[in-house]
Amino acid sequence: MQKIYLFIKPPKNYFLNFILEMSDALNILKNSVKKIKNFKIKKVKNRSAKKIAGHIAIAGNPNVGKSTVFNALTGLNQHTGNWPGKTVECTEGEYTYSEKLFKITDIPGTYSLMSNSQEEEIARDYICFSKPDAVIVVLDATCLERNLNLALQILEITQNVVICVNLIDEAKKKKIYIDLDELSMQLGGVLVVHTNARKKFGIQNLMKEVENVATKKKKTFYIKNENYPEIFKDAISKISETIKEFIPKHLSSRWIAEKILENDESIKNSIQKNIDYDIFKNKKINDTIKSEQKKLLENGFDNKKIREILVNNIIEKSEKIYNLCVHIENKNYDKKDRMIDNLLTSKLTGIPIMLALLTLIFWITLVGANYPSQLISNALFWVQDRLTELCIGINCPWWIHGVLVEGVYRTLAWVVSVMLPPMAIFFPLFTFLEDTGYLPRVAFNLDNAFRKCGAHGKQALTTCMGFGCNACGVIGCRIIDSPREKLIAILTNNFVPCNGRLPQFKMAKNHLNSSIN
């Protein structure tokens, strides 16, 4: 039988009794303040007693172990998962090598620096304008060709680069062999180090080369892309020479000239914000730019054509370097992966498998959460009964009991017992799908449907995340490029029934059924 505790409120002189109870409470608070008035907050001294010898940036594609390299260097426990929106902010840490302190920044994972998304702009602006003493570009040894696209773009911007070929153990399992010396030569003499960041293999060699670059003991060079049409090369050279004296020495004037001819508004805005001198207000520079753009346009080189030239050049160069540096013993090493991809993404089997897996996860979450939820609820409300008995025993004012026990504690107990078990079950299962690489296949399967609704295909991932927690789903919307589609994703994600709402829907359904019956 449920216990009922009745706090009798005085029918008369209510206001007077309330004032007396408030006076007692204030006296208790006053005595408590006296006990802690001598408490002082001490400032924590900065652990970085040494002078910072250099600022290091870590760049790379998503899923190449970039955050794992960062953790191996700094010792910070940064999560290395890959849910939507991972590593959009820059994370900083410190690392000591040869009694020198280096500040390391983990910049967003991105596939290029073409400013197609928020993370690409953040990564590009940090490399261009934050003046890092060295940039570690992390490459995946198992898919080097795709990763080289970003490395080549970074090498156009800065000459202070160290290439880290990570996941070398996975490459050996697949019998993929990389000629690191040839890779270094093809990239213009840049320093190349192979690592297995999970086991901290090669980390010391990596930091040795980083120190050499950061302290100018070894010199690297910009990569010049010469595989352009002559008229385009001439335009780049003329603009580059014109702006060279106004561009900071750590930036490549040729790369800036390319972006100006491409008419990249994002890089123009970044230049105006981060460089003291506004080069676009200089008459000579403007005249040169307009003159070269007019020549190019007369020869059929519009903005779209120029962008295609830049992109194709990087892709062709990546393919050439890959063919020269990588040897694969077993040409069919990815045959099994391709078969699984065909099964999971085909029109015939992809959608049914996806629906079956998601239905299974939701069923396990909803049904499996009932048992731990009931146990937690019984335990927490047993504690509430004891707290109520304690309040009665010490003659605690009814309003204090109402606020602390029936208000704060009961609400907390309901939230914990209802929301914690589903989240504790759903998110590990969701993470398992991510770690196995299935979530990108889900996004691929749903891309066409979302686009027909006027939304972005990437919203498929944020919607799936929203079933676990709407807050995570909304935060994940930042991976969407278009501001309009990002806003659509944020607004519609609020209607996804997350784990916190599902029990409420179930209670409402039961209440409705009982009312009808």
XYZ file of C-alpha atoms in Angstrom, residues 6-516:
511
model
C -0.034 14.844 4.671
C 1.402 18.218 5.548
C -1.367 20.187 7.245
C -1.327 23.860 6.401
C -2.583 26.238 9.103
C -5.966 27.650 8.058
C -5.533 30.846 10.030
C -2.692 33.289 10.442
C -1.132 31.832 7.324
C 0.922 34.900 6.478
C 2.310 35.192 10.049
C 3.324 31.526 10.137
C 4.968 31.860 6.746
C 7.035 34.841 7.946
C 8.161 32.912 11.049
C 9.213 29.917 8.934
C 11.119 32.184 6.558
C 12.869 33.741 9.569
C 13.960 30.299 10.788
C 15.246 29.412 7.338
C 17.225 32.651 7.116
C 18.821 31.961 10.501
C 19.917 28.536 9.304
C 21.345 30.081 6.137
C 23.140 32.765 8.194
C 24.849 30.130 10.365
C 25.903 28.213 7.260
C 27.419 31.328 5.721
C 29.455 31.959 8.890
C 31.018 28.521 8.572
C 32.184 29.068 5.005
C 32.962 32.794 5.039
C 36.686 32.082 5.367
C 36.628 29.902 2.251
C 38.866 31.327 -0.466
C 39.155 30.430 -4.109
C 42.761 29.863 -5.097
C 43.940 30.542 -8.590
C 45.331 27.510 -10.343
C 48.750 28.241 -11.727
C 49.269 27.769 -15.415
C 50.851 24.399 -16.031
C 52.650 25.798 -19.039
C 55.602 27.233 -17.158
C 57.808 26.896 -20.211
C 57.776 29.294 -23.105
C 55.909 27.881 -26.097
C 58.440 26.935 -28.767
C 55.946 26.591 -31.590
C 52.301 26.341 -32.603
C 51.380 23.122 -34.411
C 48.165 22.405 -36.360
C 46.858 18.902 -37.111
C 44.840 18.624 -40.337
C 43.382 15.706 -42.239
C 40.314 14.031 -43.684
C 37.641 12.659 -41.342
C 38.277 9.081 -40.154
C 42.047 9.076 -40.689
C 42.954 9.018 -36.986
C 43.601 12.749 -36.713
C 42.097 13.052 -33.235
C 43.924 9.874 -32.190
C 47.235 11.472 -33.190
C 46.223 14.554 -31.219
C 45.441 12.449 -28.141
C 48.695 10.496 -28.479
C 50.647 13.744 -28.481
C 48.800 15.738 -25.833
C 47.431 13.017 -23.584
C 44.003 14.689 -23.621
C 41.080 12.307 -23.631
C 39.377 13.734 -26.697
C 36.713 11.414 -28.083
C 37.707 9.844 -31.399
C 34.229 8.906 -32.606
C 32.794 10.196 -35.889
C 29.237 11.294 -35.273
C 27.835 14.218 -37.266
C 29.594 17.474 -36.563
C 32.671 15.873 -35.003
C 35.625 18.228 -34.430
C 34.008 21.369 -35.830
C 35.680 23.466 -33.134
C 39.440 23.650 -32.748
C 40.765 21.723 -29.746
C 44.074 22.704 -28.182
C 46.660 20.784 -26.165
C 50.340 20.861 -25.279
C 53.234 18.506 -25.896
C 56.828 18.613 -24.658
C 59.632 17.350 -26.870
C 63.377 17.885 -26.314
C 62.504 20.129 -23.367
C 60.524 22.378 -25.695
C 56.826 23.043 -25.256
C 54.622 22.938 -28.362
C 51.010 24.082 -28.527
C 48.980 21.711 -30.715
C 45.614 22.510 -32.306
C 43.287 19.872 -33.738
C 41.475 21.654 -36.566
C 38.292 20.315 -38.217
C 38.482 17.210 -40.344
C 37.788 18.086 -43.970
C 38.241 16.631 -47.444
C 39.383 19.867 -49.083
C 39.946 23.587 -48.542
C 37.559 24.700 -51.286
C 35.309 26.462 -48.701
C 32.259 24.338 -49.471
C 31.331 23.978 -45.793
C 31.867 25.537 -42.392
C 34.604 23.105 -41.343
C 36.530 23.676 -44.581
C 36.516 27.434 -43.988
C 37.652 27.022 -40.368
C 40.498 24.688 -41.383
C 41.593 26.899 -44.276
C 41.517 30.136 -42.251
C 43.466 28.586 -39.398
C 46.227 27.370 -41.713
C 46.312 30.648 -43.652
C 46.018 33.287 -40.952
C 46.896 31.751 -37.563
C 50.552 31.386 -38.618
C 51.188 27.837 -37.346
C 54.900 26.997 -37.181
C 54.137 23.544 -38.601
C 51.119 21.703 -39.985
C 50.826 17.935 -39.476
C 48.743 16.506 -42.340
C 47.427 13.079 -41.304
C 46.830 10.625 -44.166
C 45.166 7.215 -44.111
C 47.611 4.633 -45.452
C 44.738 2.458 -46.721
C 43.249 5.161 -48.997
C 46.152 7.470 -49.723
C 44.888 8.732 -53.079
C 41.800 10.404 -51.599
C 43.780 11.919 -48.711
C 46.439 13.395 -50.992
C 43.896 15.914 -52.324
C 43.932 17.795 -49.010
C 47.700 17.441 -48.572
C 48.357 19.016 -51.978
C 46.038 21.937 -51.192
C 47.752 22.602 -47.866
C 51.178 22.432 -49.509
C 50.044 25.186 -51.888
C 49.314 27.445 -48.888
C 52.234 26.799 -46.538
C 55.673 25.238 -46.740
C 55.811 24.243 -43.048
C 54.264 20.792 -43.465
C 54.968 17.315 -42.086
C 53.073 14.393 -43.629
C 51.923 11.734 -41.140
C 50.922 8.470 -42.863
C 48.731 6.909 -40.170
C 47.048 3.487 -39.883
C 50.142 1.825 -41.283
C 49.179 -1.395 -39.473
C 45.865 -1.559 -41.370
C 47.733 -1.062 -44.645
C 50.042 -3.997 -43.859
C 47.034 -6.222 -43.129
C 45.671 -5.398 -46.570
C 49.156 -5.816 -48.096
C 49.376 -2.181 -49.170
C 52.968 -0.941 -49.308
C 53.916 2.754 -49.506
C 57.291 4.100 -50.657
C 57.684 6.960 -48.184
C 60.867 8.296 -49.814
C 59.192 8.501 -53.205
C 56.151 10.133 -51.593
C 58.387 12.756 -49.990
C 60.091 13.482 -53.309
C 56.802 13.739 -55.215
C 55.493 16.205 -52.644
C 58.452 18.523 -53.099
C 60.740 17.163 -50.379
C 58.209 17.423 -47.560
C 59.020 15.303 -44.489
C 57.010 12.058 -44.322
C 56.591 9.868 -41.207
C 54.539 6.679 -40.821
C 52.641 6.055 -37.562
C 50.181 3.837 -35.772
C 48.673 6.423 -33.427
C 46.556 3.934 -31.474
C 49.703 2.148 -30.293
C 51.759 5.376 -30.292
C 54.125 3.883 -32.843
C 56.123 6.540 -34.708
C 54.924 9.437 -32.535
C 58.457 10.288 -31.383
C 59.724 10.354 -34.983
C 56.775 12.533 -35.928
C 57.539 15.109 -33.231
C 61.220 15.056 -34.162
C 60.378 16.112 -37.711
C 57.778 18.606 -36.468
C 60.427 20.214 -34.271
C 62.795 20.406 -37.251
C 60.162 22.208 -39.331
C 58.853 24.442 -36.520
C 62.358 25.586 -35.544
C 63.456 25.992 -39.196
C 66.141 23.298 -38.949
C 64.762 21.776 -42.129
C 63.240 23.695 -44.984
C 60.376 22.633 -47.229
C 58.934 24.319 -50.293
C 55.607 25.342 -51.770
C 54.191 23.043 -54.417
C 53.611 24.871 -57.694
C 50.914 23.423 -59.910
C 52.237 23.831 -63.421
C 49.721 21.611 -65.199
C 47.534 24.561 -66.168
C 46.725 26.146 -69.571
C 49.312 28.787 -70.464
C 46.865 31.680 -70.367
C 45.753 30.663 -66.884
C 49.352 30.318 -65.663
C 50.178 33.787 -67.014
C 47.175 35.278 -65.210
C 48.232 33.657 -61.925
C 51.809 34.900 -62.309
C 50.800 38.493 -63.039
C 48.339 38.734 -60.135
C 50.791 36.958 -57.841
C 53.569 39.464 -58.604
C 51.198 42.388 -58.118
C 49.920 41.313 -54.678
C 53.170 39.756 -53.417
C 54.404 42.809 -51.517
C 51.056 43.217 -49.719
C 50.641 39.556 -48.670
C 52.244 38.280 -45.427
C 55.392 36.240 -46.031
C 53.901 33.067 -44.536
C 51.218 33.000 -47.277
C 51.664 31.891 -50.884
C 50.793 34.755 -53.235
C 50.263 32.230 -56.079
C 47.578 30.417 -54.080
C 45.868 33.727 -53.246
C 45.965 34.611 -56.963
C 44.287 31.290 -57.832
C 41.485 31.943 -55.347
C 40.994 35.489 -56.647
C 40.647 34.196 -60.219
C 38.286 31.497 -58.969
C 36.239 34.362 -57.482
C 36.061 32.663 -54.080
C 34.127 35.195 -51.964
C 34.881 33.289 -48.760
C 38.668 33.633 -49.093
C 38.274 37.277 -50.137
C 36.336 38.015 -46.947
C 38.936 36.158 -44.878
C 41.770 38.143 -46.475
C 40.018 41.424 -45.687
C 39.453 40.375 -42.069
C 42.897 38.959 -41.333
C 45.313 41.114 -43.334
C 45.990 44.657 -42.220
C 46.090 46.013 -45.763
C 42.959 45.675 -47.917
C 44.447 44.602 -51.250
C 41.084 44.899 -53.008
C 41.076 48.677 -52.521
C 44.420 49.052 -54.300
C 43.836 50.484 -57.790
C 46.797 48.718 -59.373
C 45.760 45.341 -57.983
C 42.125 45.822 -59.001
C 43.100 46.840 -62.524
C 45.368 43.794 -62.880
C 42.669 41.428 -61.586
C 39.984 42.871 -63.873
C 42.314 42.793 -66.857
C 43.292 39.135 -66.343
C 39.706 38.066 -65.615
C 38.584 39.762 -68.839
C 41.251 37.918 -70.851
C 40.281 34.603 -69.323
C 36.571 35.212 -69.889
C 37.202 36.069 -73.564
C 38.941 32.696 -73.923
C 36.106 30.765 -72.264
C 37.541 30.617 -68.745
C 34.622 31.603 -66.520
C 34.497 30.952 -62.752
C 33.071 27.445 -63.210
C 35.742 26.524 -65.767
C 38.546 27.846 -63.540
C 37.262 25.843 -60.571
C 37.160 22.706 -62.729
C 40.779 23.308 -63.773
C 41.900 23.683 -60.167
C 40.004 20.606 -58.963
C 41.031 18.393 -61.899
C 44.666 19.388 -61.466
C 44.668 18.277 -57.825
C 42.892 15.001 -58.641
C 45.256 14.178 -61.512
C 48.295 14.944 -59.393
C 46.958 12.777 -56.551
C 46.448 9.871 -58.939
C 49.948 10.256 -60.363
C 51.611 10.337 -56.927
C 49.504 7.392 -55.740
C 50.483 5.258 -58.724
C 54.176 6.038 -58.191
C 54.273 5.516 -54.410
C 51.751 2.791 -53.577
C 52.043 -0.891 -54.384
C 49.137 -3.255 -53.676
C 50.040 -6.934 -53.563
C 46.434 -8.125 -53.559
C 44.446 -6.108 -56.103
C 41.175 -7.562 -54.815
C 41.802 -6.636 -51.174
C 38.580 -4.594 -51.075
C 36.418 -7.091 -52.959
C 34.598 -8.135 -49.791
C 33.945 -4.504 -48.841
C 32.563 -3.796 -52.310
C 30.196 -6.756 -52.060
C 28.918 -5.536 -48.684
C 28.502 -2.016 -50.095
C 26.486 -3.324 -53.013
C 24.253 -5.262 -50.624
C 23.706 -2.350 -48.199
C 23.216 0.418 -50.768
C 21.388 -1.217 -53.662
C 17.776 -0.216 -54.357
C 16.587 -3.790 -53.944
C 18.183 -4.699 -50.593
C 19.519 -1.441 -49.117
C 16.241 0.069 -47.886
C 14.803 -3.182 -46.381
C 18.055 -3.899 -44.513
C 18.176 -0.318 -43.241
C 14.555 -0.416 -42.024
C 15.095 -3.798 -40.374
C 18.235 -2.645 -38.526
C 16.703 0.627 -37.333
C 13.518 -1.159 -36.235
C 15.608 -3.690 -34.295
C 17.561 -0.926 -32.547
C 14.376 0.960 -31.606
C 12.736 -2.236 -30.336
C 15.774 -3.147 -28.211
C 15.890 0.414 -26.884
C 12.206 0.665 -25.971
C 11.652 -2.848 -24.638
C 15.081 -3.254 -23.071
C 14.869 0.088 -21.271
C 11.712 -0.875 -19.365
C 13.487 -3.179 -16.927
C 16.385 -0.928 -15.804
C 13.986 2.036 -15.825
C 11.670 0.268 -13.383
C 14.567 -0.703 -11.083
C 15.982 2.836 -11.053
C 12.509 4.292 -10.463
C 11.850 1.990 -7.488
C 15.225 2.811 -5.955
C 14.936 6.581 -6.378
C 11.359 6.805 -5.109
C 12.258 4.620 -2.135
C 14.824 7.295 -1.309
C 12.089 9.944 -1.731
C 9.943 8.169 0.882
C 12.871 8.151 3.301
C 13.499 11.852 2.681
C 9.835 12.580 3.387
C 10.023 10.605 6.645
C 13.135 12.574 7.586
C 11.342 15.882 6.939
C 8.456 14.789 9.163
C 10.843 13.636 11.883
C 12.670 16.973 12.080
C 9.471 19.035 11.662
C 10.698 20.545 8.408
C 8.440 23.340 7.072
C 6.012 22.037 4.457
C 7.171 24.471 1.781
C 10.837 23.376 2.109
C 9.742 19.757 1.700
C 7.635 20.726 -1.304
C 10.471 22.559 -3.045
C 13.370 20.207 -2.306
C 11.776 16.748 -2.169
C 8.587 16.937 -4.240
C 10.027 19.550 -6.607
C 13.743 19.139 -7.191
C 14.312 15.519 -6.154
C 11.136 14.030 -7.645
C 11.731 15.767 -10.990
C 15.338 14.570 -11.054
C 14.234 11.038 -10.183
C 11.682 11.014 -13.018
C 14.177 12.341 -15.561
C 16.902 9.870 -14.571
C 14.635 6.821 -14.427
C 12.824 7.631 -17.695
C 15.635 9.030 -19.900
C 18.867 7.391 -18.722
C 18.136 3.717 -19.626
C 16.981 4.415 -23.237
C 19.963 6.686 -23.872
C 22.366 4.175 -22.297
C 21.073 1.524 -24.724
C 20.500 3.594 -27.890
C 23.784 5.491 -28.088
C 26.089 2.435 -27.805
C 24.060 0.744 -30.554
C 24.179 3.929 -32.642
C 27.940 4.164 -32.075
C 28.304 0.543 -33.177
C 26.594 1.381 -36.486
C 28.954 4.335 -36.893
C 32.086 2.330 -36.084
C 31.136 -0.355 -38.592
C 30.694 2.334 -41.252
C 26.975 1.664 -41.743
C 25.659 5.170 -40.980
C 27.130 6.732 -44.152
C 25.278 3.987 -46.066
C 22.067 5.022 -44.303
C 22.681 8.607 -45.418
C 23.290 7.381 -48.976
C 20.053 5.376 -48.984
C 17.996 8.299 -47.674
C 19.699 11.039 -49.665
C 17.266 10.936 -52.592
C 14.199 10.973 -50.316
C 15.450 13.952 -48.311
C 16.320 15.898 -51.452
C 12.810 15.357 -52.832
C 11.505 16.942 -49.632
C 13.700 19.999 -50.228
C 16.156 19.021 -47.476
C 19.836 18.095 -47.574
C 20.956 14.481 -47.771
C 23.202 14.942 -44.740
C 20.076 15.522 -42.649
C 19.570 11.754 -42.704
C 22.434 11.433 -40.200
C 21.206 14.217 -37.936
C 17.682 12.743 -37.970
C 19.009 9.340 -36.896
C 20.969 11.066 -34.131
C 17.782 12.900 -33.107
C 16.109 9.617 -32.188
C 18.658 9.338 -29.381
C 18.645 13.011 -28.379
C 17.220 16.020 -30.212
C 19.971 18.262 -28.821
C 22.646 16.075 -30.454
C 20.659 16.014 -33.691
C 20.343 19.792 -33.806
C 24.038 20.292 -33.021
C 24.909 17.825 -35.778
C 23.097 20.035 -38.321
C 26.180 22.245 -38.513
C 27.735 19.797 -40.999
C 25.161 20.940 -43.590
C 26.599 23.542 -45.964
C 23.594 25.570 -47.091
C 22.212 27.998 -44.448
C 18.670 27.395 -45.753
C 18.926 23.599 -45.580
C 20.690 23.825 -42.221
C 17.760 25.839 -40.833
C 15.285 23.298 -42.239
C 17.236 20.484 -40.558
C 17.327 22.307 -37.197
C 13.575 23.030 -37.242
C 12.470 19.573 -38.392
C 14.826 17.744 -36.013
C 12.762 19.103 -33.132
C 9.851 16.930 -34.288
C 11.851 13.694 -34.135
C 10.620 11.610 -31.152
C 13.771 11.280 -29.062
C 14.284 8.867 -26.151
C 13.006 11.448 -23.675
C 9.689 11.785 -25.526
C 8.987 8.155 -26.365
C 8.046 7.198 -22.756
C 5.737 10.232 -22.648
C 4.044 9.113 -25.857
C 3.641 5.652 -24.374
C 2.093 7.067 -21.184
C -0.229 9.284 -23.244
C -1.282 6.288 -25.337
C -2.032 4.191 -22.236
C -3.967 7.075 -20.703
C -5.973 7.520 -23.913
C -6.765 3.792 -24.098
C -7.900 3.728 -20.463
C -10.109 6.783 -21.061
C -11.742 5.181 -24.098
